[in-house]
mmCIF file with all atom_site columns, C-alpha atoms in Angstrom:
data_model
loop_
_atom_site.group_PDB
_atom_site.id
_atom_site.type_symbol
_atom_site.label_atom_id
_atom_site.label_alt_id
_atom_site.label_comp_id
_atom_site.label_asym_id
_atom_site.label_entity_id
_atom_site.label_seq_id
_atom_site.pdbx_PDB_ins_code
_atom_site.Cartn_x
_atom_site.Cartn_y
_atom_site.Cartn_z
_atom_site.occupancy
_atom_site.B_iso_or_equiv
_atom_site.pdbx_formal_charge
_atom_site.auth_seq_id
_atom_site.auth_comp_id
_atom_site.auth_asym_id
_atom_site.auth_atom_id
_atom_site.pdbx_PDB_model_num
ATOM 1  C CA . UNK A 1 1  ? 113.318 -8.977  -148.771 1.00 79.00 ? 6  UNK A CA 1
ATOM 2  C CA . UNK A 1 2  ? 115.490 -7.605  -146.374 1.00 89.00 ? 7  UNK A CA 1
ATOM 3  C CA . UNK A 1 3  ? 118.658 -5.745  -148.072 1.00 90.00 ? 8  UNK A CA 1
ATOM 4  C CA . UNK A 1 4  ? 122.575 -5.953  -146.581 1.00 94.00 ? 9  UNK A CA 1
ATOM 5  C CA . UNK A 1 5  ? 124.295 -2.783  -146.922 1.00 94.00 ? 10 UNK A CA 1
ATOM 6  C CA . UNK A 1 6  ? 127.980 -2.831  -146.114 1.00 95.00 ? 11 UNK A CA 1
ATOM 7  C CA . UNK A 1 7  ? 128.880 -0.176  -143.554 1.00 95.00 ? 12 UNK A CA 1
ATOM 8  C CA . UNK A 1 8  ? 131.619 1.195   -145.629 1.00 96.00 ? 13 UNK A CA 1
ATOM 9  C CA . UNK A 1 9  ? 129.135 1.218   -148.661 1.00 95.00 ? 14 UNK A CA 1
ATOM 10 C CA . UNK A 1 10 ? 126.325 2.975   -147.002 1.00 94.00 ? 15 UNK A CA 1
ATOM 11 C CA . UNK A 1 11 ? 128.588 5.537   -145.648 1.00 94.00 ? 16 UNK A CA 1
ATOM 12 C CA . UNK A 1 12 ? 129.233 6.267   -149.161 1.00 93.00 ? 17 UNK A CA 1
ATOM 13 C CA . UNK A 1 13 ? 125.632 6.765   -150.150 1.00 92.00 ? 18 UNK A CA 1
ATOM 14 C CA . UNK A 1 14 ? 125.065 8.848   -147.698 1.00 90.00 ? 19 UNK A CA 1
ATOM 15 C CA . UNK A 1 15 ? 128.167 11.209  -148.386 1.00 90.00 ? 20 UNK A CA 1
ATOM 16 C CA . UNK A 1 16 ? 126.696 11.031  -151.948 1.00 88.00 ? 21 UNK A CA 1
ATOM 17 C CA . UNK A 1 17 ? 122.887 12.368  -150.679 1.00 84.00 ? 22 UNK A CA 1
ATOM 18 C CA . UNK A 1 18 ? 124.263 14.853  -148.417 1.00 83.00 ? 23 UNK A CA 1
ATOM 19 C CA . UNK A 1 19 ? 126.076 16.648  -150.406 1.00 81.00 ? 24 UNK A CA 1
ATOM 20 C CA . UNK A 1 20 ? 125.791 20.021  -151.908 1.00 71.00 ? 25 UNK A CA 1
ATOM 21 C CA . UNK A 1 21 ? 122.381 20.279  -153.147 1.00 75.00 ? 26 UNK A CA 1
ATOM 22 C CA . UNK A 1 22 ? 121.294 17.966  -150.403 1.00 78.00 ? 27 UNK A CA 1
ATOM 23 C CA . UNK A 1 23 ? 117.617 19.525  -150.555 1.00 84.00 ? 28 UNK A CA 1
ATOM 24 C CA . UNK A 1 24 ? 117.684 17.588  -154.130 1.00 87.00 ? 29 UNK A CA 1
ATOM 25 C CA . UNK A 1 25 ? 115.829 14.443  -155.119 1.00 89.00 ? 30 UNK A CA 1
ATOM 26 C CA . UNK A 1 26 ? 119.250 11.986  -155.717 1.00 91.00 ? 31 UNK A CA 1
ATOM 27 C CA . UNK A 1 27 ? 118.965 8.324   -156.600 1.00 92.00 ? 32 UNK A CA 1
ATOM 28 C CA . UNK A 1 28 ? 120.455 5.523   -158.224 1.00 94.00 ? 33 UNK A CA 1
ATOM 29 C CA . UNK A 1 29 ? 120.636 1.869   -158.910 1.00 96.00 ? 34 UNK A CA 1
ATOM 30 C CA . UNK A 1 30 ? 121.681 -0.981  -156.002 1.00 96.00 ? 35 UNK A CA 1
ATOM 31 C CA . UNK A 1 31 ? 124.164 -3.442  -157.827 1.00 97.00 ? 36 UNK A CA 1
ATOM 32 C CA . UNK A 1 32 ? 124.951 -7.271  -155.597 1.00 96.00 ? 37 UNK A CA 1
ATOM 33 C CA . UNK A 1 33 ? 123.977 -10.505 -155.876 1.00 93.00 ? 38 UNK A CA 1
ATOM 34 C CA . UNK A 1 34 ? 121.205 -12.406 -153.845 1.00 91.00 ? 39 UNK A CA 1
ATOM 35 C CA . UNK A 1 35 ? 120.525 -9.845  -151.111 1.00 91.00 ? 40 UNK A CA 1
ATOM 36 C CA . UNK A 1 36 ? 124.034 -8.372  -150.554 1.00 95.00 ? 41 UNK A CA 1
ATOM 37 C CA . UNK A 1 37 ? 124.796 -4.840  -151.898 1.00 96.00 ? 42 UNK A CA 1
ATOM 38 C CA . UNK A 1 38 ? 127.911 -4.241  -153.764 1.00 96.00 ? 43 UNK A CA 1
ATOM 39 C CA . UNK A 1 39 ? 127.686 -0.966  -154.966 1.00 96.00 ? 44 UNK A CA 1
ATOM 40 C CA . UNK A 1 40 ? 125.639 1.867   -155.472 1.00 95.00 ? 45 UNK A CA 1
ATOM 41 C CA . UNK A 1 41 ? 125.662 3.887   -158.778 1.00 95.00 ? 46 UNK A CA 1
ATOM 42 C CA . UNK A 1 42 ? 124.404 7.254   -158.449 1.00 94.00 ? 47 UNK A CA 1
ATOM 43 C CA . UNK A 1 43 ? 122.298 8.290   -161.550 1.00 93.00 ? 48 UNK A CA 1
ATOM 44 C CA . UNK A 1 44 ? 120.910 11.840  -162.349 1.00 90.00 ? 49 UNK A CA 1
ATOM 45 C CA . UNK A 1 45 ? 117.797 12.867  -162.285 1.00 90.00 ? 50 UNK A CA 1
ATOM 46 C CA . UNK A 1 46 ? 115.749 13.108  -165.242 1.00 91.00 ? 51 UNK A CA 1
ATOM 47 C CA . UNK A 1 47 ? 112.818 14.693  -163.898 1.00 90.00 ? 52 UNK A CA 1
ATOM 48 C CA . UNK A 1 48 ? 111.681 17.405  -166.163 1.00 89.00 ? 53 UNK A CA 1
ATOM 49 C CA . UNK A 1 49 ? 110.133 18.755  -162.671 1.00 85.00 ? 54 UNK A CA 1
ATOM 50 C CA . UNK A 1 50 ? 111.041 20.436  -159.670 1.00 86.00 ? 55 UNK A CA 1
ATOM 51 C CA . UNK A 1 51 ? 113.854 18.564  -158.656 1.00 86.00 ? 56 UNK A CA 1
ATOM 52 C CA . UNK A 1 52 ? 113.484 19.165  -154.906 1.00 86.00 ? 57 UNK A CA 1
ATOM 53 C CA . UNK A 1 53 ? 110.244 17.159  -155.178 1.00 87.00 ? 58 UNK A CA 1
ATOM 54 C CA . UNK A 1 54 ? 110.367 14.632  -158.160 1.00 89.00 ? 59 UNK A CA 1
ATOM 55 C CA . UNK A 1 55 ? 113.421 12.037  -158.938 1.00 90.00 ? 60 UNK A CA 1
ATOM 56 C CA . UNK A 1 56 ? 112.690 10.077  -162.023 1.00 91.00 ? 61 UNK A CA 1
ATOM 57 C CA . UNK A 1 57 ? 115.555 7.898   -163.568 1.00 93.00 ? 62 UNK A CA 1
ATOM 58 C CA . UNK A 1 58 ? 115.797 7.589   -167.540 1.00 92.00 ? 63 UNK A CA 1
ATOM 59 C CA . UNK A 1 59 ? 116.456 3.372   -167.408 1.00 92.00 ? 64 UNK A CA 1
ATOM 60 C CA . UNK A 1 60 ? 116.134 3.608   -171.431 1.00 93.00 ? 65 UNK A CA 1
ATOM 61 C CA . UNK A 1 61 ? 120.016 5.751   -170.855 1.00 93.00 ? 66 UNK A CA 1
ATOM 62 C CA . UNK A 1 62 ? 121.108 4.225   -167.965 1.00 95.00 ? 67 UNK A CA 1
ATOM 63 C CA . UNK A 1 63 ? 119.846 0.871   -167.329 1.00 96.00 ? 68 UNK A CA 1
ATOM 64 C CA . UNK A 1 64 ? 122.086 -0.923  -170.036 1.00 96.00 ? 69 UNK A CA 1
ATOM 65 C CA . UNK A 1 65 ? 125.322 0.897   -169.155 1.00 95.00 ? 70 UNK A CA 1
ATOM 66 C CA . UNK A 1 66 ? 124.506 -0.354  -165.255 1.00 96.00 ? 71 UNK A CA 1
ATOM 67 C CA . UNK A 1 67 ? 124.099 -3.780  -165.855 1.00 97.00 ? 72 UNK A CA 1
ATOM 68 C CA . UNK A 1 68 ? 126.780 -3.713  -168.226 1.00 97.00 ? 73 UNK A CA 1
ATOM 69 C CA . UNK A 1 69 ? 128.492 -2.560  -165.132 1.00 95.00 ? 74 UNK A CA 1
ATOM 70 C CA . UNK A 1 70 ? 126.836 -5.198  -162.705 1.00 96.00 ? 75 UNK A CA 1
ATOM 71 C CA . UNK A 1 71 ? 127.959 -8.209  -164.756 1.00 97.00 ? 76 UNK A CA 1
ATOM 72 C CA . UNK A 1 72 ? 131.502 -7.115  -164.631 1.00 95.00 ? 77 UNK A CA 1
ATOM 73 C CA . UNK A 1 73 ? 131.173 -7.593  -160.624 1.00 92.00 ? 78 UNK A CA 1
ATOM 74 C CA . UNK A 1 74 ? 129.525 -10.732 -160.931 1.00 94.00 ? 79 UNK A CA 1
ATOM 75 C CA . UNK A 1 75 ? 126.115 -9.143  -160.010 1.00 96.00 ? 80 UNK A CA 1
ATOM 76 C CA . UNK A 1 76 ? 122.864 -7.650  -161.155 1.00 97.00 ? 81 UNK A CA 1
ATOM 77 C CA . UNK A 1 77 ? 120.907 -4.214  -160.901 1.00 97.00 ? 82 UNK A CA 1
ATOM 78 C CA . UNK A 1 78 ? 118.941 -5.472  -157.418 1.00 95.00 ? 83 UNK A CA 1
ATOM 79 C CA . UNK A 1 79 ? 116.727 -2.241  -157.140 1.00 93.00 ? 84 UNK A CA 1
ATOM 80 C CA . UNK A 1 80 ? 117.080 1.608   -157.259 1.00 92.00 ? 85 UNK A CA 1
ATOM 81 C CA . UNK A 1 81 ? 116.555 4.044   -154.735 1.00 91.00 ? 86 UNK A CA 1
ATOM 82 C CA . UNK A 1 82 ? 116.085 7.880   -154.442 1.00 90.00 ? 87 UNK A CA 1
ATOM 83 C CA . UNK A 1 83 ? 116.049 10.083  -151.299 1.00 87.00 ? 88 UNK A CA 1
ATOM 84 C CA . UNK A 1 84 ? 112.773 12.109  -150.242 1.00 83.00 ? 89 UNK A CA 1
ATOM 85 C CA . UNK A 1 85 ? 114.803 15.328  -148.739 1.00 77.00 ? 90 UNK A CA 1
ATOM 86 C CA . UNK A 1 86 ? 111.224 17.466  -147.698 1.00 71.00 ? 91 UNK A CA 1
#
């Protein structure tokens, strides 16, 4: 499936993974509807690792609270994603 990322939207992910710390493993969750991204919602990183190699997200914490979240934009959690920074 081929995703739509608004320009505006994607610029703001990006700002969000290069920020300090931008050697980090950063994710989140992809909120839209169909194949049209919405929003991002950046989620820490629960990786009891080395966080410069290893992103894991806790979706027993934060998977309720984001579609909570979704459904109040009309939308659902479409996917997650997490950045690979080596």
């Amino acid at each position: 499936m081929t995703l739509i990322i608004p320009r505006a939207l994607r610029g703001l992910v990006e700002s969000y993974v290069m920020k300090v710390g931008r050697h980090l493993e950063k994710g989140g969750y992809l909120i839209g509807h169909d194949n049209v991204i919405t929003a991002f919602i950046p989620v820490p990183n629960s990786s009891t690792g080395n966080h410069t190699s290893t992103y894991f997200i806790n979706s027993h914490e934060t998977k309720p609270l984001a579609e909570e979240f979704a459904k109040m934009g009309g939308g659902t959690i479409i996917g997650d994603l997490h950045t690979h920074p080596n």
